[in-house]
PDB file of C-alpha atoms in Angstrom:
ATOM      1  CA  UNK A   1     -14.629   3.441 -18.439  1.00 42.00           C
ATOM      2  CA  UNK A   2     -17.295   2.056 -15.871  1.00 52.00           C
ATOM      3  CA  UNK A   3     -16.511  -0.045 -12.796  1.00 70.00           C
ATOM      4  CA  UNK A   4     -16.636  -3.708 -13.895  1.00 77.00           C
ATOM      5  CA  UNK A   5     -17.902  -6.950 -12.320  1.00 83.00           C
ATOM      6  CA  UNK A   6     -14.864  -8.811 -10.616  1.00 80.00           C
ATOM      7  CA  UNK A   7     -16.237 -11.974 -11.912  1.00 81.00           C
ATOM      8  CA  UNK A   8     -16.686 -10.314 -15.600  1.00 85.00           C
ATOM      9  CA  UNK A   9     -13.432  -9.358 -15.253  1.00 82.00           C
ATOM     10  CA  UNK A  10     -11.914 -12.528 -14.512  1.00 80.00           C
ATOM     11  CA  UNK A  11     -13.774 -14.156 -17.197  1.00 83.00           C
ATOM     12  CA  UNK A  12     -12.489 -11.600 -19.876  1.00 83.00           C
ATOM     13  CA  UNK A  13      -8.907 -12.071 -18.316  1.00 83.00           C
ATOM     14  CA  UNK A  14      -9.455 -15.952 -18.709  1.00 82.00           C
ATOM     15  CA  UNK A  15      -9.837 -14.929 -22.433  1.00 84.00           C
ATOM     16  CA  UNK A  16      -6.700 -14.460 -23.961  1.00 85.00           C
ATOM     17  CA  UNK A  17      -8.308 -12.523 -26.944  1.00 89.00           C
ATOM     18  CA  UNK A  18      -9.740 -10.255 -23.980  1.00 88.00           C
ATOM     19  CA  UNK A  19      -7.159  -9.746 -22.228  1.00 88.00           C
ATOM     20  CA  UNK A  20      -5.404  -6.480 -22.794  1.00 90.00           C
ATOM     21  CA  UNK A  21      -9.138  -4.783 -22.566  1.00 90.00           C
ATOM     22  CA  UNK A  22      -9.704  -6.546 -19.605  1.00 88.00           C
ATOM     23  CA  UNK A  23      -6.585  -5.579 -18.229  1.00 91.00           C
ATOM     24  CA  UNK A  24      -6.867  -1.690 -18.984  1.00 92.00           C
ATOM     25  CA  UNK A  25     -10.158  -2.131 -16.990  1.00 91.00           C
ATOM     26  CA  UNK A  26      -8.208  -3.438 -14.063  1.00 92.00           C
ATOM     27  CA  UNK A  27      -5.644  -0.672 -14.469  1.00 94.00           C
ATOM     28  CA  UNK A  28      -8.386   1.928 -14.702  1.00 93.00           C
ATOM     29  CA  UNK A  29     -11.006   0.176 -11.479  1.00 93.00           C
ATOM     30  CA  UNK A  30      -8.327  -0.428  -9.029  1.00 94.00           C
ATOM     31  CA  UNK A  31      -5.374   2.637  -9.806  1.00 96.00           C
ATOM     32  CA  UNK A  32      -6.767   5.661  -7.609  1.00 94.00           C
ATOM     33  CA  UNK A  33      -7.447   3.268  -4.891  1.00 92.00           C
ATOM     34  CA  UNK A  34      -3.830   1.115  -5.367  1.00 95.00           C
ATOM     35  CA  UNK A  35      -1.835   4.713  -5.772  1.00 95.00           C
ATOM     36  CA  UNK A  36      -3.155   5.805  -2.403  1.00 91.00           C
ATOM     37  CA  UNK A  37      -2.509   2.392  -1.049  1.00 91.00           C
ATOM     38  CA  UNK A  38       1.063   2.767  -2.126  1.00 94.00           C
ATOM     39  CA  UNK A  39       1.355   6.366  -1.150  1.00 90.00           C
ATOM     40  CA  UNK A  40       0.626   5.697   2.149  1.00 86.00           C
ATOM     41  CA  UNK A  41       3.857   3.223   2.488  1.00 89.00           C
ATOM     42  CA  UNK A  42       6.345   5.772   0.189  1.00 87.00           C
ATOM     43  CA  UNK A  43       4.795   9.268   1.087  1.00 80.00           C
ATOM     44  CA  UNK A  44       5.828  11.002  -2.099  1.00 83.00           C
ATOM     45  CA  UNK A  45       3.821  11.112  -5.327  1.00 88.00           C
ATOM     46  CA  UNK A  46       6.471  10.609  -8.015  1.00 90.00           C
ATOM     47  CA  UNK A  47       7.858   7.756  -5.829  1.00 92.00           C
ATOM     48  CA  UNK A  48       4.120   6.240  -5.564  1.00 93.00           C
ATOM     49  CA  UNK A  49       3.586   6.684  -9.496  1.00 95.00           C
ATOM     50  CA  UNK A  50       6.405   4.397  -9.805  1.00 96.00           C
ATOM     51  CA  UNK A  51       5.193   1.950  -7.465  1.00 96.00           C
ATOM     52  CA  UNK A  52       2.039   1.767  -9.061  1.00 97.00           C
ATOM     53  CA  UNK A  53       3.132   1.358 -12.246  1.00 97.00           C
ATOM     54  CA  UNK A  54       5.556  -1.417 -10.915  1.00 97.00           C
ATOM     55  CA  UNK A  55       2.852  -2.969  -9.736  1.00 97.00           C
ATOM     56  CA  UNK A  56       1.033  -3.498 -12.623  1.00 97.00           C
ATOM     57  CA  UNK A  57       3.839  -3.969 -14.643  1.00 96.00           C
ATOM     58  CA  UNK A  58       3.815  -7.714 -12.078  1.00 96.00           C
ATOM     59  CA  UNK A  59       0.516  -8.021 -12.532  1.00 94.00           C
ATOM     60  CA  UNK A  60       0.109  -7.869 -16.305  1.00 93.00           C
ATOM     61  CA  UNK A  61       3.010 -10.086 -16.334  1.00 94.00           C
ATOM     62  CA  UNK A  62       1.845 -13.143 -13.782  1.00 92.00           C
ATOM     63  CA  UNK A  63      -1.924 -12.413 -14.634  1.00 87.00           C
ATOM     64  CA  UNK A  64      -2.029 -15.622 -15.715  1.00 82.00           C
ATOM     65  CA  UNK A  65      -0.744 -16.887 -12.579  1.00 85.00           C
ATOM     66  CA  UNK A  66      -4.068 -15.456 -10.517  1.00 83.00           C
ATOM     67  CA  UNK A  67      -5.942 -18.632  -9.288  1.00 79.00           C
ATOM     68  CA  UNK A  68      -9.164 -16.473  -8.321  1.00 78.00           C
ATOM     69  CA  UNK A  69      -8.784 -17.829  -5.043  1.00 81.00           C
ATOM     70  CA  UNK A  70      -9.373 -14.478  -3.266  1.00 84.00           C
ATOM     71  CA  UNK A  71     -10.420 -11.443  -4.606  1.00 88.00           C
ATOM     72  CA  UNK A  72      -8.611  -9.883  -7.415  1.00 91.00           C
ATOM     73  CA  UNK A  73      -8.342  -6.598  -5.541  1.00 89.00           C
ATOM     74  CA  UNK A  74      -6.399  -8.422  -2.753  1.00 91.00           C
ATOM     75  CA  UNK A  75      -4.243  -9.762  -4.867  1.00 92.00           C
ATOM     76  CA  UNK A  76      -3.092  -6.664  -6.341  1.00 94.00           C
ATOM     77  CA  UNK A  77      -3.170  -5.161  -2.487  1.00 92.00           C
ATOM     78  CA  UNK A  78      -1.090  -7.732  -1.641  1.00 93.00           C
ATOM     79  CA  UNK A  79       1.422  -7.151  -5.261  1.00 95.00           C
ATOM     80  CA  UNK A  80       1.187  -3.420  -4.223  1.00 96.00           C
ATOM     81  CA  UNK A  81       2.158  -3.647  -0.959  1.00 93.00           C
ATOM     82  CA  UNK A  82       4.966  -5.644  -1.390  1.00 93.00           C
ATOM     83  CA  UNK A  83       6.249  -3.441  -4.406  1.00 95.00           C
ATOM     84  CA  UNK A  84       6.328  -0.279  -2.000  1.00 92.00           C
ATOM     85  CA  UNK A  85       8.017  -2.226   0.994  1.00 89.00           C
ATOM     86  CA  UNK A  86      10.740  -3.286  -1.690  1.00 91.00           C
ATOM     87  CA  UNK A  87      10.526   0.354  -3.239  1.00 92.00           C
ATOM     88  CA  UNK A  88      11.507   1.164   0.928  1.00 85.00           C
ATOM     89  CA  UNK A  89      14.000  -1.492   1.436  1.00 83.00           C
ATOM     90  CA  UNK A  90      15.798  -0.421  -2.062  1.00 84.00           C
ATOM     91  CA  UNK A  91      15.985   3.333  -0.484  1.00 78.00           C
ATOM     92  CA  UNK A  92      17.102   2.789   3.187  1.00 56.00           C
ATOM     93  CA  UNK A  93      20.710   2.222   2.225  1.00 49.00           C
ATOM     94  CA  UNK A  94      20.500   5.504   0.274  1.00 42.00           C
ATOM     95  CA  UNK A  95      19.008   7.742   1.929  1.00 44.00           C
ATOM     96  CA  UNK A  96      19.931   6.680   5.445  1.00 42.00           C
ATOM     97  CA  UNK A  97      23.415   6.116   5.581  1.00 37.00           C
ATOM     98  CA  UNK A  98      24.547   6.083   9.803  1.00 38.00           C
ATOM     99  CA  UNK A  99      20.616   7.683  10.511  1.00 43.00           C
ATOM    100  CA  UNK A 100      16.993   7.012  11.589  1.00 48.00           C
ATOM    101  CA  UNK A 101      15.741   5.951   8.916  1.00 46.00           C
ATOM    102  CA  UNK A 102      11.951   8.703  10.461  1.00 46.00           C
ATOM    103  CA  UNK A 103      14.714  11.794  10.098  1.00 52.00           C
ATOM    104  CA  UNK A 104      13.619  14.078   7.820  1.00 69.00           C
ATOM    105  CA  UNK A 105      10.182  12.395   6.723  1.00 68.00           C
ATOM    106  CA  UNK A 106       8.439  15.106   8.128  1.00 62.00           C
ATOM    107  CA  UNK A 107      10.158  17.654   6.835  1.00 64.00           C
ATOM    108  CA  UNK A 108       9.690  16.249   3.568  1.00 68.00           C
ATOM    109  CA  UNK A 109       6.362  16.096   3.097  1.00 63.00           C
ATOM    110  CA  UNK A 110       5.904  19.590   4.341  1.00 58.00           C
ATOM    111  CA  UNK A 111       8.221  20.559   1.361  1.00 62.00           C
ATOM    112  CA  UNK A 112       6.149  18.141  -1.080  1.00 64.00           C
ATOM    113  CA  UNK A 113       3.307  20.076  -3.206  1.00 64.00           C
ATOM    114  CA  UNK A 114       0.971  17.305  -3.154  1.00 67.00           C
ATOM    115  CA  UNK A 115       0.959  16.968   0.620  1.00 65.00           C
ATOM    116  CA  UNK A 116      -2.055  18.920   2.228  1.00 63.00           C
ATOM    117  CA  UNK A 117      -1.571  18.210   5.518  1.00 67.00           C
ATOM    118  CA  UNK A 118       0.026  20.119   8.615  1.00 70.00           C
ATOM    119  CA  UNK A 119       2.622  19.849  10.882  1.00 75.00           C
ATOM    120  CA  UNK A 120       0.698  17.152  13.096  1.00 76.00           C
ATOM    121  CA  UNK A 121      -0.237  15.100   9.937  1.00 79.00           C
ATOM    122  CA  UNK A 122       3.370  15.196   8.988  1.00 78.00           C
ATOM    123  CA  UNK A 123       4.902  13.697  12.090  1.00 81.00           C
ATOM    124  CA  UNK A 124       2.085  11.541  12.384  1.00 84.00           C
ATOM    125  CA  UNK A 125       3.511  10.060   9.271  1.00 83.00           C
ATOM    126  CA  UNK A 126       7.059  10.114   9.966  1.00 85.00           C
ATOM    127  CA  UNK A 127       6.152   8.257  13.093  1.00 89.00           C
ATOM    128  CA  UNK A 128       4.892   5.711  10.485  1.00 89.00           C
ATOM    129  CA  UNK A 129       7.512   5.679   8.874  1.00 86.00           C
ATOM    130  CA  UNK A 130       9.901   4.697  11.542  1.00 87.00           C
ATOM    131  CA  UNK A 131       7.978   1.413  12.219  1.00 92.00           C
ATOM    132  CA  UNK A 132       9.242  -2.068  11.111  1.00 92.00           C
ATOM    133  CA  UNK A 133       7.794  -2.888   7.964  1.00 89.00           C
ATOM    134  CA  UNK A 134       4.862  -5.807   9.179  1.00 92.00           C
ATOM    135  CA  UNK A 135       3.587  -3.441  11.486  1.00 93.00           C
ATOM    136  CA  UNK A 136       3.517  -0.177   9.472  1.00 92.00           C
ATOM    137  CA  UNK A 137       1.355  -2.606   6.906  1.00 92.00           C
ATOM    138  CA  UNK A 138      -1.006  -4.178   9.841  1.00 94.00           C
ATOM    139  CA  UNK A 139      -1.575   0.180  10.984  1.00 94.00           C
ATOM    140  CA  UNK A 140      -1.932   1.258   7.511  1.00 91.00           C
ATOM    141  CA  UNK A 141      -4.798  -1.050   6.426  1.00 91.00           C
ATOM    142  CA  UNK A 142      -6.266  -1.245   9.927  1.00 93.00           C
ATOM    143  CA  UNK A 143      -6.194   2.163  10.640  1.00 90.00           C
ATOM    144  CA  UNK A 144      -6.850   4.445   7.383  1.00 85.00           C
ATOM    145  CA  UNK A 145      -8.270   1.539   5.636  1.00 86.00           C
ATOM    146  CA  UNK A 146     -10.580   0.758   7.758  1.00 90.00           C
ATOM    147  CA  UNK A 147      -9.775  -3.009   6.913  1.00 91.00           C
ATOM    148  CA  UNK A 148     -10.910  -6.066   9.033  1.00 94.00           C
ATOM    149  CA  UNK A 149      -8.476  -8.468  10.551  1.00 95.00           C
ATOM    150  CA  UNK A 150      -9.909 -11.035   7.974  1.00 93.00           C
ATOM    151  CA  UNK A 151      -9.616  -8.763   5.371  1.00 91.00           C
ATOM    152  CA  UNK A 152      -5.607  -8.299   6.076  1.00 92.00           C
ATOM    153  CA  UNK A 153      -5.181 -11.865   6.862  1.00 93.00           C
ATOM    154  CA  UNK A 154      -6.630 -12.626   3.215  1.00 89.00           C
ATOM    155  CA  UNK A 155      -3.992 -10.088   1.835  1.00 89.00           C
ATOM    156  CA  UNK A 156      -1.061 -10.751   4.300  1.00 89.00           C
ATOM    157  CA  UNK A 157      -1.603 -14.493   4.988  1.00 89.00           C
ATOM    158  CA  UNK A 158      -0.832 -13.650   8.662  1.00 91.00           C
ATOM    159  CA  UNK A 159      -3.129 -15.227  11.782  1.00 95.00           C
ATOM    160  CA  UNK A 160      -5.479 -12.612  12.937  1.00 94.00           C
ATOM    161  CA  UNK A 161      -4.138 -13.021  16.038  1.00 95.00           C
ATOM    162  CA  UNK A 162      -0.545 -11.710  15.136  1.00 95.00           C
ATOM    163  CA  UNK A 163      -2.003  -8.944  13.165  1.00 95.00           C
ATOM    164  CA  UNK A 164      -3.860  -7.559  16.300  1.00 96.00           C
ATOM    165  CA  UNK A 165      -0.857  -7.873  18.051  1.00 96.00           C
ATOM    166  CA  UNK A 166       1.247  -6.170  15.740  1.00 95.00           C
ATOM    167  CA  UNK A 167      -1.529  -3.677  15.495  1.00 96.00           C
ATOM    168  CA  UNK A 168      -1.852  -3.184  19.276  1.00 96.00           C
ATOM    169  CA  UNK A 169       2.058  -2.804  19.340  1.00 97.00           C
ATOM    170  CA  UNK A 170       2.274  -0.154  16.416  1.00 95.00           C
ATOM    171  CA  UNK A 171      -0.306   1.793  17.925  1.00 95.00           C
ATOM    172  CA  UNK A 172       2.105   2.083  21.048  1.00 97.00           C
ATOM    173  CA  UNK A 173       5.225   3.026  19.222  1.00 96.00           C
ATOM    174  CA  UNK A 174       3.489   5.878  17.441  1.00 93.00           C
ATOM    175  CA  UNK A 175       1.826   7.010  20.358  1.00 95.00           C
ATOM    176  CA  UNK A 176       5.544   6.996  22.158  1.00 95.00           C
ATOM    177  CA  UNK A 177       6.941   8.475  18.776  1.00 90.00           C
ATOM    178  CA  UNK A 178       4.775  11.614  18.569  1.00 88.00           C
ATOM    179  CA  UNK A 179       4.900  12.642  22.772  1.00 92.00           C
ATOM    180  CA  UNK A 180       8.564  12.276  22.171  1.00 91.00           C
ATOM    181  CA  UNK A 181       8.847  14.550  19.042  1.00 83.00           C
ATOM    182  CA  UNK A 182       6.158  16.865  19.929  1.00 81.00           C
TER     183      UNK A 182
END
């Protein structure tokens, strides 16, 4: 399937005799894109496939909820983000018990056969990791996204102000994370 139109789209999602086509061509526009959105927050691939199909699973069922007031792709951002930090959330009490929550992340990924990256790449992420959730999500659409602080106001509803900051201060704490686990 081609890319679509976002205003095509909406129309044929407006359509309720549309709508399940219109909705694979969400699914099949915005997945790559979402899943390494959401792999970014949850670092391993069977744990992102979930997410992603969590997330769609919410937005097939409030599509008609979606006011078209910002972009459809920021609304599922915004529906995929918050499924991974609640993917996160649901797994600290597990697999944390009396730890850092950071322990082990790199180690992890090093031992996950989708991960191509080295040893640097690895801590960079478990230093990542360890941040508190707003400012892992202000670093990981600044920084790899390449998003503007308009862009992740639109999907966070947070002033731009704030974001910076909580950009500025992430940026720190990973700095201070890595020269301490180096």
């Amino acid at each position: 399937m081609s890319q679509i139109e976002e205003a095509e789209l909406l129309k044929l999602l407006a359509n309720p005799k549309e709508q399940q086509k219109a909705f694979a061509l969400l699914v099949n526009q915005y997945s790559q894109q979402l899943y390494w959105k959401i792999r970014s927050f949850v670092l391993s691939h069977d744990d992102a496939d979930d997410v992603l199909q969590n997330t769609f699973l919410k937005a097939w069922k409030n599509i008609g909820t979606f006011q078209g007031k910002s972009k459809i792709s920021t609304w599922l951002y915004r529906i995929a983000i918050n499924e991974s930090l609640d993917f996160i959330r649901h797994q600290k009490p597990i697999a944390t018990v009396g730890a850092d929550q950071s322990t082990g992340v790199s180690n992890r990924l090093l031992a996950d056969e989708y991960f191509d990256g080295d040893k640097g790449q690895a801590l960079l992420q478990e230093a990542i990791s360890s941040l508190p959730d707003v400012q892992r999500t202000v670093f990981l659409l600044r920084y790899y996204d390449e998003k503007k602080y308009s862009e992740i106001h639109d999907i966070l509803g947070t002033s731009e102000g704030a974001l910076k900051a909580s950009y500025h201060i992430a940026v720190q704490k990973i700095t201070e994370y890595i020269k301490k686990h180096q």
